[in-house]
Amino acid sequence: MNEELRRFGVEAYERWTAMWNGETGLAAEIMAPEFTLRYAQAGTEAFDEAREPEQLAGLIAGWHGRRSGLRFRSEGVAVVDLALVDGLPSGVVARPYLAEFTDEQGGTVARSGTDTLRITAGRISEVWSVSSGAAGRTFYR
């Protein structure tokens, strides 16, 4: 894979993270017009049912309203497997992340996980997300 495709994949993941940090306007830019999210954990049903950028942006904005100081950041090295299909990047990008927020007692809660993004024609068309094993299941409630 060439360096330009790798850079595209890393930037796509960074923009995905920025969207989750509250830059919800990015949803219309980075998400496919129709997509699939696969969180597959208790409390994630609303995310799993989201299919359009505006719907996802609204869910993220609401989630920030319930999680004081919520911040995501990517960790580790991105795995990027992209190729040009009809001139546009398509394939998979995966990377671990860390999310932190302040709980009701003022303590910091941290959860890690991995998001795998399927890119189709330069946009995110499918996401698989796994968060912190059993502890991650409480993250979405």
CSV table of C-alpha atoms in Angstrom, one decimal:
chain,number,residue,atom,x,y,z
A,1,MET,CA,0.0,0.0,0.0
A,2,ASN,CA,1.3,3.4,-0.8
A,3,GLU,CA,1.9,6.1,1.8
A,4,GLU,CA,-1.0,8.3,0.6
A,5,LEU,CA,-3.5,5.5,1.3
A,6,ARG,CA,-2.0,4.9,4.7
A,7,ARG,CA,-2.2,8.6,5.5
A,8,PHE,CA,-5.9,8.7,4.3
A,9,GLY,CA,-6.7,5.8,6.7
A,10,VAL,CA,-5.0,7.3,9.7
A,11,GLU,CA,-6.7,10.7,9.0
A,12,ALA,CA,-10.1,8.9,8.6
A,13,TYR,CA,-9.7,7.4,12.0
A,14,GLU,CA,-8.6,10.7,13.5
A,15,ARG,CA,-11.7,12.4,12.0
A,16,TRP,CA,-13.9,9.5,13.4
A,17,THR,CA,-12.4,10.3,16.8
A,18,ALA,CA,-13.0,14.0,16.5
A,19,MET,CA,-16.6,13.3,15.6
A,20,TRP,CA,-16.9,11.3,18.8
A,21,ASN,CA,-15.3,14.2,20.7
A,22,GLY,CA,-18.3,16.4,19.7
A,23,GLU,CA,-17.4,17.6,16.2
A,24,THR,CA,-20.7,16.1,15.0
A,25,GLY,CA,-20.7,18.1,11.8
A,26,LEU,CA,-18.0,15.7,10.6
A,27,ALA,CA,-20.7,13.0,10.4
A,28,ALA,CA,-21.9,14.3,7.0
A,29,GLU,CA,-18.4,14.4,5.7
A,30,ILE,CA,-16.9,11.1,6.8
A,31,MET,CA,-19.9,8.8,7.0
A,32,ALA,CA,-21.5,7.1,4.0
A,33,PRO,CA,-25.1,8.3,3.3
A,34,GLU,CA,-26.2,4.9,4.8
A,35,PHE,CA,-24.0,2.8,7.1
A,36,THR,CA,-24.0,0.0,9.7
A,37,LEU,CA,-22.7,0.3,13.2
A,38,ARG,CA,-21.9,-2.9,15.2
A,39,TYR,CA,-21.4,-2.2,18.8
A,40,ALA,CA,-23.1,-5.4,20.0
A,41,GLN,CA,-23.1,-4.6,23.7
A,42,ALA,CA,-25.8,-3.9,26.2
A,43,GLY,CA,-26.8,-0.2,26.1
A,44,THR,CA,-25.7,0.3,22.5
A,45,GLU,CA,-28.9,-0.4,20.7
A,46,ALA,CA,-29.5,3.2,19.6
A,47,PHE,CA,-26.0,3.3,18.0
A,48,ASP,CA,-26.6,-0.1,16.4
A,49,GLU,CA,-29.8,1.2,14.9
A,50,ALA,CA,-28.3,4.4,13.5
A,51,ARG,CA,-28.1,4.4,9.7
A,52,GLU,CA,-27.7,8.0,8.6
A,53,PRO,CA,-25.1,10.7,9.5
A,54,GLU,CA,-27.6,13.1,11.0
A,55,GLN,CA,-29.0,10.4,13.3
A,56,LEU,CA,-25.5,9.4,14.5
A,57,ALA,CA,-24.5,13.1,15.1
A,58,GLY,CA,-27.6,13.5,17.3
A,59,LEU,CA,-26.8,10.4,19.3
A,60,ILE,CA,-23.2,11.6,19.9
A,61,ALA,CA,-24.4,15.1,20.9
A,62,GLY,CA,-26.8,13.5,23.4
A,63,TRP,CA,-24.2,11.2,24.8
A,64,HIS,CA,-21.9,14.1,25.5
A,65,GLY,CA,-24.7,15.7,27.4
A,66,ARG,CA,-24.7,12.7,29.8
A,67,ARG,CA,-20.9,12.2,30.1
A,68,SER,CA,-19.1,15.1,31.7
A,69,GLY,CA,-15.7,15.8,30.1
A,70,LEU,CA,-16.0,12.9,27.6
A,71,ARG,CA,-12.8,12.7,25.5
A,72,PHE,CA,-11.7,10.0,23.1
A,73,ARG,CA,-8.1,9.6,21.8
A,74,SER,CA,-6.6,7.1,19.5
A,75,GLU,CA,-3.8,4.9,20.9
A,76,GLY,CA,-1.3,2.5,19.3
A,77,VAL,CA,-0.6,2.1,15.7
A,78,ALA,CA,-3.4,2.1,13.1
A,79,VAL,CA,-3.8,-0.9,11.0
A,80,VAL,CA,-4.6,0.3,7.5
A,81,ASP,CA,-5.6,-2.0,4.6
A,82,LEU,CA,-6.9,0.2,1.8
A,83,ALA,CA,-6.8,0.1,-1.9
A,84,LEU,CA,-8.2,2.4,-4.6
A,85,VAL,CA,-11.5,1.1,-6.0
A,86,ASP,CA,-12.8,3.2,-8.9
A,87,GLY,CA,-10.3,5.9,-7.8
A,88,LEU,CA,-11.5,6.1,-4.2
A,89,PRO,CA,-10.1,4.5,-1.0
A,90,SER,CA,-11.8,1.3,0.2
A,91,GLY,CA,-10.9,-1.3,2.8
A,92,VAL,CA,-10.4,-1.4,6.5
A,93,VAL,CA,-8.8,0.8,9.2
A,94,ALA,CA,-8.5,-0.4,12.8
A,95,ARG,CA,-7.1,1.3,15.9
A,96,PRO,CA,-7.3,1.1,19.7
A,97,TYR,CA,-8.8,4.0,21.6
A,98,LEU,CA,-9.1,5.4,25.1
A,99,ALA,CA,-12.2,7.2,26.3
A,100,GLU,CA,-12.3,9.1,29.6
A,101,PHE,CA,-15.0,11.0,31.4
A,102,THR,CA,-15.8,12.3,34.9
A,103,ASP,CA,-18.3,10.3,36.9
A,104,GLU,CA,-20.9,11.7,39.4
A,105,GLN,CA,-18.4,11.6,42.2
A,106,GLY,CA,-15.8,13.6,40.3
A,107,GLY,CA,-13.6,10.6,39.5
A,108,THR,CA,-12.1,9.8,36.1
A,109,VAL,CA,-13.6,6.7,34.4
A,110,ALA,CA,-11.4,5.3,31.5
A,111,ARG,CA,-12.4,2.7,29.0
A,112,SER,CA,-10.4,1.3,26.1
A,113,GLY,CA,-11.4,-0.5,23.0
A,114,THR,CA,-10.8,-1.0,19.4
A,115,ASP,CA,-12.8,0.5,16.5
A,116,THR,CA,-12.6,-1.1,13.0
A,117,LEU,CA,-13.8,1.1,10.2
A,118,ARG,CA,-14.8,-0.2,6.8
A,119,ILE,CA,-14.2,2.5,4.2
A,120,THR,CA,-16.2,2.3,1.0
A,121,ALA,CA,-15.6,4.9,-1.7
A,122,GLY,CA,-13.8,7.1,0.7
A,123,ARG,CA,-16.5,7.1,3.4
A,124,ILE,CA,-17.1,5.1,6.6
A,125,SER,CA,-19.7,2.5,5.7
A,126,GLU,CA,-19.5,0.0,8.6
A,127,VAL,CA,-18.0,0.1,12.1
A,128,TRP,CA,-17.2,-2.7,14.5
A,129,SER,CA,-16.5,-1.5,18.0
A,130,VAL,CA,-15.4,-3.4,21.1
A,131,SER,CA,-15.1,-1.7,24.5
A,132,SER,CA,-13.2,-2.9,27.6
A,133,GLY,CA,-14.8,-6.4,28.0
A,134,ALA,CA,-17.3,-6.6,30.9
A,135,ALA,CA,-16.4,-3.1,32.1
A,136,GLY,CA,-17.1,-1.6,28.7
A,137,ARG,CA,-20.7,-2.8,28.8
A,138,THR,CA,-21.5,-0.2,31.5
A,139,PHE,CA,-19.9,2.6,29.4
A,140,TYR,CA,-23.0,3.0,27.2
A,141,ARG,CA,-25.6,3.1,29.9
